[in-house]
PDB file of C-alpha atoms in Angstrom:
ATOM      1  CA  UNK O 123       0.000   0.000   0.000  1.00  0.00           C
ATOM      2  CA  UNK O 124       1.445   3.484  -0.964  1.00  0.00           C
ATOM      3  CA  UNK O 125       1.750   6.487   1.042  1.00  0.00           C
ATOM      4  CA  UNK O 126      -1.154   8.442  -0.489  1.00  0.00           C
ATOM      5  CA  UNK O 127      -3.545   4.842  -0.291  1.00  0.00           C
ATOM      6  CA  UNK O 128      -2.560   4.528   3.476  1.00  0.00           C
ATOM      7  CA  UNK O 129      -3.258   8.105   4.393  1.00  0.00           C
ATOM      8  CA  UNK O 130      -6.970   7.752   2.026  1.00  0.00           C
ATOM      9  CA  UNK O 131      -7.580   4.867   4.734  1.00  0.00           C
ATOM     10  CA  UNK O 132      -6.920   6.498   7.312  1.00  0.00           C
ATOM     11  CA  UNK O 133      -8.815   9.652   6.213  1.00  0.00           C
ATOM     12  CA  UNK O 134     -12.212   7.661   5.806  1.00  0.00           C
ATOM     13  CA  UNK O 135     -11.483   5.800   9.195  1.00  0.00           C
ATOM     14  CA  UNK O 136     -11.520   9.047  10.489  1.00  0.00           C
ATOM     15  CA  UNK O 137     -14.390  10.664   8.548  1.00  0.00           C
ATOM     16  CA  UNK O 138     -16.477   7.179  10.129  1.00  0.00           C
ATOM     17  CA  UNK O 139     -15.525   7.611  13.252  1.00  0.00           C
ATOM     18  CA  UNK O 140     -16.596  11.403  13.504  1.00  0.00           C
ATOM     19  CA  UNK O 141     -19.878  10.488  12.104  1.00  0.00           C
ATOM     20  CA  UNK O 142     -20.469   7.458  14.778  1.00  0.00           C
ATOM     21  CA  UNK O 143     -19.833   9.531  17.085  1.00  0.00           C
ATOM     22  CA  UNK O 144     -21.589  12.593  15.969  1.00  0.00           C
ATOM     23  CA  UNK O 145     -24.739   9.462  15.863  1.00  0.00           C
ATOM     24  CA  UNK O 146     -24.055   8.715  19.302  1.00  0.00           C
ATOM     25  CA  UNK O 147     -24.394  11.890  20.958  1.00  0.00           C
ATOM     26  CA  UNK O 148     -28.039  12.359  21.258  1.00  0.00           C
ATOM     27  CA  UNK O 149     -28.288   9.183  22.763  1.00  0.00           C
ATOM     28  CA  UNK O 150     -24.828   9.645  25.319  1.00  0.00           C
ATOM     29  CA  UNK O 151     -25.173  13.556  26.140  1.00  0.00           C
ATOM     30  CA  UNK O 152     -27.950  15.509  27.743  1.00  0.00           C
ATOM     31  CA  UNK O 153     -29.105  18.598  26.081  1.00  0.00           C
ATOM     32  CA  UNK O 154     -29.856  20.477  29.023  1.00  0.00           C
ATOM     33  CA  UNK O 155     -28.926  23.890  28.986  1.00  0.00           C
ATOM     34  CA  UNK O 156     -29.773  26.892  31.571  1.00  0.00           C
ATOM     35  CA  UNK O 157     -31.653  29.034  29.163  1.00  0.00           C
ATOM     36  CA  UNK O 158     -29.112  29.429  26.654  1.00  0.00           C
ATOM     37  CA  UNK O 159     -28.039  27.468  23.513  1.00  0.00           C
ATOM     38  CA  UNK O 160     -24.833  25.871  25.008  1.00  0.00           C
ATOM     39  CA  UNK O 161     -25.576  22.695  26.239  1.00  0.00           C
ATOM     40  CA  UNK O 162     -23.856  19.576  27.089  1.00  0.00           C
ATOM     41  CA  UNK O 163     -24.131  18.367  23.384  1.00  0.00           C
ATOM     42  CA  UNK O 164     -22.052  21.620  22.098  1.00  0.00           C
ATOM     43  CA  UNK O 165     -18.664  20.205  22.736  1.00  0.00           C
ATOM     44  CA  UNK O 166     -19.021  16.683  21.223  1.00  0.00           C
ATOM     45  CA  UNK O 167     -21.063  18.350  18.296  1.00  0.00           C
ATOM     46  CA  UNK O 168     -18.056  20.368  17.004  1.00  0.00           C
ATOM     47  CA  UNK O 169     -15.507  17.646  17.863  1.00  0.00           C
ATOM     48  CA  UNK O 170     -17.463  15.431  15.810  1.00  0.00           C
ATOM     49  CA  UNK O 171     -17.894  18.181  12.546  1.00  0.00           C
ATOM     50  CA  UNK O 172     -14.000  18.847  13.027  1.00  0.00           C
ATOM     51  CA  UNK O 173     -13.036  15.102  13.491  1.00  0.00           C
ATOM     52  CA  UNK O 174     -15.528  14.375  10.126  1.00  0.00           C
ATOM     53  CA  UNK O 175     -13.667  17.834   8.304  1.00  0.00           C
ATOM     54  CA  UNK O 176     -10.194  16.433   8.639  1.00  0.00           C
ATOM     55  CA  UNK O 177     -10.910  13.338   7.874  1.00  0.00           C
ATOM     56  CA  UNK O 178     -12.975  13.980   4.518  1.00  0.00           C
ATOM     57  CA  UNK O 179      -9.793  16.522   4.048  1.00  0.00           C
ATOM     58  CA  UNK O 180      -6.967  14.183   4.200  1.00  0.00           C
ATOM     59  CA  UNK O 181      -9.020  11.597   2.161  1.00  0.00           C
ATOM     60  CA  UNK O 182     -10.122  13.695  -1.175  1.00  0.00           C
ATOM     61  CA  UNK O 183      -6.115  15.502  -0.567  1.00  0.00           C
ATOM     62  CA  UNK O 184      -4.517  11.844  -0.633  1.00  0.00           C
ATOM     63  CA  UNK O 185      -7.153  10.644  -3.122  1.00  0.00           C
ATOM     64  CA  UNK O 186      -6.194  13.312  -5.415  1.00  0.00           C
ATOM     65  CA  UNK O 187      -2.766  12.902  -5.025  1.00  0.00           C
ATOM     66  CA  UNK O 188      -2.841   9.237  -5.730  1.00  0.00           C
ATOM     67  CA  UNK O 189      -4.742  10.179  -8.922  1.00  0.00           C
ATOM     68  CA  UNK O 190      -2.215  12.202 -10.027  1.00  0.00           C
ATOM     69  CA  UNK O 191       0.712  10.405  -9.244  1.00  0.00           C
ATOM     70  CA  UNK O 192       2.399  13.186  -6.941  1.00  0.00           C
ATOM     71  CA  UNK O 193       5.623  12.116  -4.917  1.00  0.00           C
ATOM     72  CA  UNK O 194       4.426  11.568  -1.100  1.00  0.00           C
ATOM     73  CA  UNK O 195       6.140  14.702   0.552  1.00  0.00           C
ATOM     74  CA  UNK O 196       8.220  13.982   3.522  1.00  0.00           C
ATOM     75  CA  UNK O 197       6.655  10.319   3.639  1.00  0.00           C
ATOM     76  CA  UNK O 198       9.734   8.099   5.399  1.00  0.00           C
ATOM     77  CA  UNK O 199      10.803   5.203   3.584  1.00  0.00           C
ATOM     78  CA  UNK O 200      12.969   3.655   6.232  1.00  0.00           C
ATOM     79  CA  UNK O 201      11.479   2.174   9.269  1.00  0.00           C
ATOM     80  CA  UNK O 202      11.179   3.974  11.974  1.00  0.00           C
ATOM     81  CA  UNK O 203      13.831   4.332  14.690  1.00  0.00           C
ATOM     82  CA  UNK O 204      14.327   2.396  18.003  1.00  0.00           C
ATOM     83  CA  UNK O 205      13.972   6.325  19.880  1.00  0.00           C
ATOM     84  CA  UNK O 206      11.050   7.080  17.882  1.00  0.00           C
ATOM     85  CA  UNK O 207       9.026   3.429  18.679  1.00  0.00           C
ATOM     86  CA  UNK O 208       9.978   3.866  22.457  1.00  0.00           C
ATOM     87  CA  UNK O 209       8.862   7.764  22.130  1.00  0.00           C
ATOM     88  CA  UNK O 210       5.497   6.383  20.353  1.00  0.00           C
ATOM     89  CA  UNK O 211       4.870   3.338  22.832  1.00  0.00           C
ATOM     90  CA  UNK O 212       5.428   6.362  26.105  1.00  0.00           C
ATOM     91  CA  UNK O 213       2.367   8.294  24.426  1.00  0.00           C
ATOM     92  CA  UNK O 214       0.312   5.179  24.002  1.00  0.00           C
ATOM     93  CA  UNK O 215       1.157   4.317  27.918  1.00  0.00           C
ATOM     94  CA  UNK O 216       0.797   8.115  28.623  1.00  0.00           C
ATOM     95  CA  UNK O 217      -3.104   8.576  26.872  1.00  0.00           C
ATOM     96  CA  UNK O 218      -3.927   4.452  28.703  1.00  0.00           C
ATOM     97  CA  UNK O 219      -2.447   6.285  32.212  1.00  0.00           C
ATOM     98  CA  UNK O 220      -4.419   9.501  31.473  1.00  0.00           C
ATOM     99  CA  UNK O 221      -7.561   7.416  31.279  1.00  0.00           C
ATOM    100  CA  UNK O 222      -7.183   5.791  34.381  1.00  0.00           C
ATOM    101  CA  UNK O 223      -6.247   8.777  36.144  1.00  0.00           C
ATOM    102  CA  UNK O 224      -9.677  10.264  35.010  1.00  0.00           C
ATOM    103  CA  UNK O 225     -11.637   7.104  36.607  1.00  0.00           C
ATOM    104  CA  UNK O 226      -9.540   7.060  39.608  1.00  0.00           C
ATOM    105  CA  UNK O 227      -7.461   9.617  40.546  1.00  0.00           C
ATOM    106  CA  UNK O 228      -9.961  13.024  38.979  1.00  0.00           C
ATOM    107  CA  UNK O 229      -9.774  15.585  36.109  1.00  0.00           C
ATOM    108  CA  UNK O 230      -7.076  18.230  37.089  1.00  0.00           C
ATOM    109  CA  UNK O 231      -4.852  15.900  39.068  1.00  0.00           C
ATOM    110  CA  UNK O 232      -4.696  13.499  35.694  1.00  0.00           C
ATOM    111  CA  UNK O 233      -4.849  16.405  33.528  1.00  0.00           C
ATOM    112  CA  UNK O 234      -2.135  18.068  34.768  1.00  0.00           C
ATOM    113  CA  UNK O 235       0.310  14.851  35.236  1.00  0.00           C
ATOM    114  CA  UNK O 236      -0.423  13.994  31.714  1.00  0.00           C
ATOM    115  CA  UNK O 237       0.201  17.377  30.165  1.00  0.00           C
ATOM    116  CA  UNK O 238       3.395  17.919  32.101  1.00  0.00           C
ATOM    117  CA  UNK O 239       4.542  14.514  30.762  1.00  0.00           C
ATOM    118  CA  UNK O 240       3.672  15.021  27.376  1.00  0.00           C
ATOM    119  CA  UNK O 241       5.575  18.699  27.191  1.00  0.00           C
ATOM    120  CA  UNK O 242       8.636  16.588  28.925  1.00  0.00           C
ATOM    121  CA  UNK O 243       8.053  13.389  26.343  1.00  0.00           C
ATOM    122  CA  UNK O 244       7.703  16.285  23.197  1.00  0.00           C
ATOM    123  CA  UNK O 245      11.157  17.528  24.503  1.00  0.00           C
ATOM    124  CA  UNK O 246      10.307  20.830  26.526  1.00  0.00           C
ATOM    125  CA  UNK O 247      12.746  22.061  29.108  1.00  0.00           C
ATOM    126  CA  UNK O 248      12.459  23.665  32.946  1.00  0.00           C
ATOM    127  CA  UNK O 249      10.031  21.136  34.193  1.00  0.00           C
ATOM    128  CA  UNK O 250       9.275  23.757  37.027  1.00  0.00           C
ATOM    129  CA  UNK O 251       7.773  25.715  33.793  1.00  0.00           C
ATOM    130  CA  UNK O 252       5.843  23.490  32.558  1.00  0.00           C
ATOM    131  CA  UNK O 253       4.158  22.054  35.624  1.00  0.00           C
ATOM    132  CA  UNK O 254       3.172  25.334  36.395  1.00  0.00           C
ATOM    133  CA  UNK O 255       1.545  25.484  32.275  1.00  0.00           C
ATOM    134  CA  UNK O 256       0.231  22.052  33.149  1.00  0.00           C
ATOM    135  CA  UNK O 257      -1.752  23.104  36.560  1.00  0.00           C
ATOM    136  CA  UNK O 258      -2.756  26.473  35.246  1.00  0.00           C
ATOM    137  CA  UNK O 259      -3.782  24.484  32.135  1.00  0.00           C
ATOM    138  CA  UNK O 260      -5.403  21.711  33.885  1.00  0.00           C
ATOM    139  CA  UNK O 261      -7.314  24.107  36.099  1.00  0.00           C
ATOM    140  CA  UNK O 262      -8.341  26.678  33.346  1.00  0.00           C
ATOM    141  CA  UNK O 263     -10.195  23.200  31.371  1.00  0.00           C
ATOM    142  CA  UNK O 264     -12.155  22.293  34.579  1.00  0.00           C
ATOM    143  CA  UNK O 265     -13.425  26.159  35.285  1.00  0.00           C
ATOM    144  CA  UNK O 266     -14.346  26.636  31.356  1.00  0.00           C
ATOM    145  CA  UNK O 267     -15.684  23.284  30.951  1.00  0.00           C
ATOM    146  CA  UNK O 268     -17.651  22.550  34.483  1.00  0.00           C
ATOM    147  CA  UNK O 269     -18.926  27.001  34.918  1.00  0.00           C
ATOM    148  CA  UNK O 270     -19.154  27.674  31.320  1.00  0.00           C
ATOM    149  CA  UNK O 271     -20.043  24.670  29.127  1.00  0.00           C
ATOM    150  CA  UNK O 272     -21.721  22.838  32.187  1.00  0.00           C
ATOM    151  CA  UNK O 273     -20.023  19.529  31.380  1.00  0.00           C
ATOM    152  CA  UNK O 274     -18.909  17.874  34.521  1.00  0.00           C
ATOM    153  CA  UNK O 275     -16.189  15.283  34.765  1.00  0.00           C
ATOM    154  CA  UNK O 276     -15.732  12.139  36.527  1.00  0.00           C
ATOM    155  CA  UNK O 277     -15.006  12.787  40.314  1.00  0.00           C
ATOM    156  CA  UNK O 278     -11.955  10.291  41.638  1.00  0.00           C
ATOM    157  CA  UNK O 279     -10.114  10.355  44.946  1.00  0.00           C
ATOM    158  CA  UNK O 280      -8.560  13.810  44.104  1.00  0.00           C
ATOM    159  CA  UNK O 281     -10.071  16.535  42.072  1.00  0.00           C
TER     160      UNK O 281
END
């Protein structure tokens, strides 16, 4: 499979995905609001139009491109690394950790652990910098999304 037939694939996987979950939302999120038009629905609704967007995007760009015959720009044609697959396989334990921290340990707690590690993992100095980005960051999400968009998070033994 080519470069441009891979990415195709992968642009329709996406492009399904957003529209399952755009299917599943009435069914998963309330659509109470407090007398305005932002409800609990707004949020998944635009993730699901973006998610659907960039997916239909990188499928007719990679379908075109495979119709023309163009030269897949910056595609790698050696394997990858043994840095990059351990860098790769830290993420994957990083978002599996970040899951469980929501269940168990609470939203800002989790959040901020997993964006400080993923500024540290994406090669960002001063770690006293960036757990201050990832607490302010962490803390900013819960305010906007529990005061503003009145979507509440799992509670765990933290916050």
């Amino acid at each position: 499979m080519t470069y441009h037939e891979k990415n195709l694939v992968v642009g329709l996987l996406a492009l399904a995905v957003g529209l399952a979950y755009a299917l599943c939302i009435p069914y998963e999120v309330s659509d109470y609001s407090e007398g305005h038009n932002v409800s609990g629905r707004t949020l998944p609704a635009i993730l699901a139009v973006l998610l659907m967007l960039a997916g239909a995007g990188l499928s007719v760009r990679s379908w075109l491109a495979r119709k023309r015959n163009l030269p897949a720009a910056g595609a790698e044609t050696s394997p990858m690394n043994p840095a990059a697959r351990r860098r790769v396989a830290a993420y994957a334990c990083l978002v599996a950790g970040y899951t469980l921290g929501l269940t168990y340990v609470g939203f800002i707690v989790s959040t901020a652990a997993a964006m400080w590690l993923a500024m540290r993992l994406s090669g960002a100095g001063r770690p006293v910098l960036t757990a201050g980005i990832s607490i302010a960051g962490a803390v900013f999400l819960y305010v906007f999304f529990t005061l503003v968009m009145d979507v509440y998070f799992p509670s765990g033994w933290l916050l």
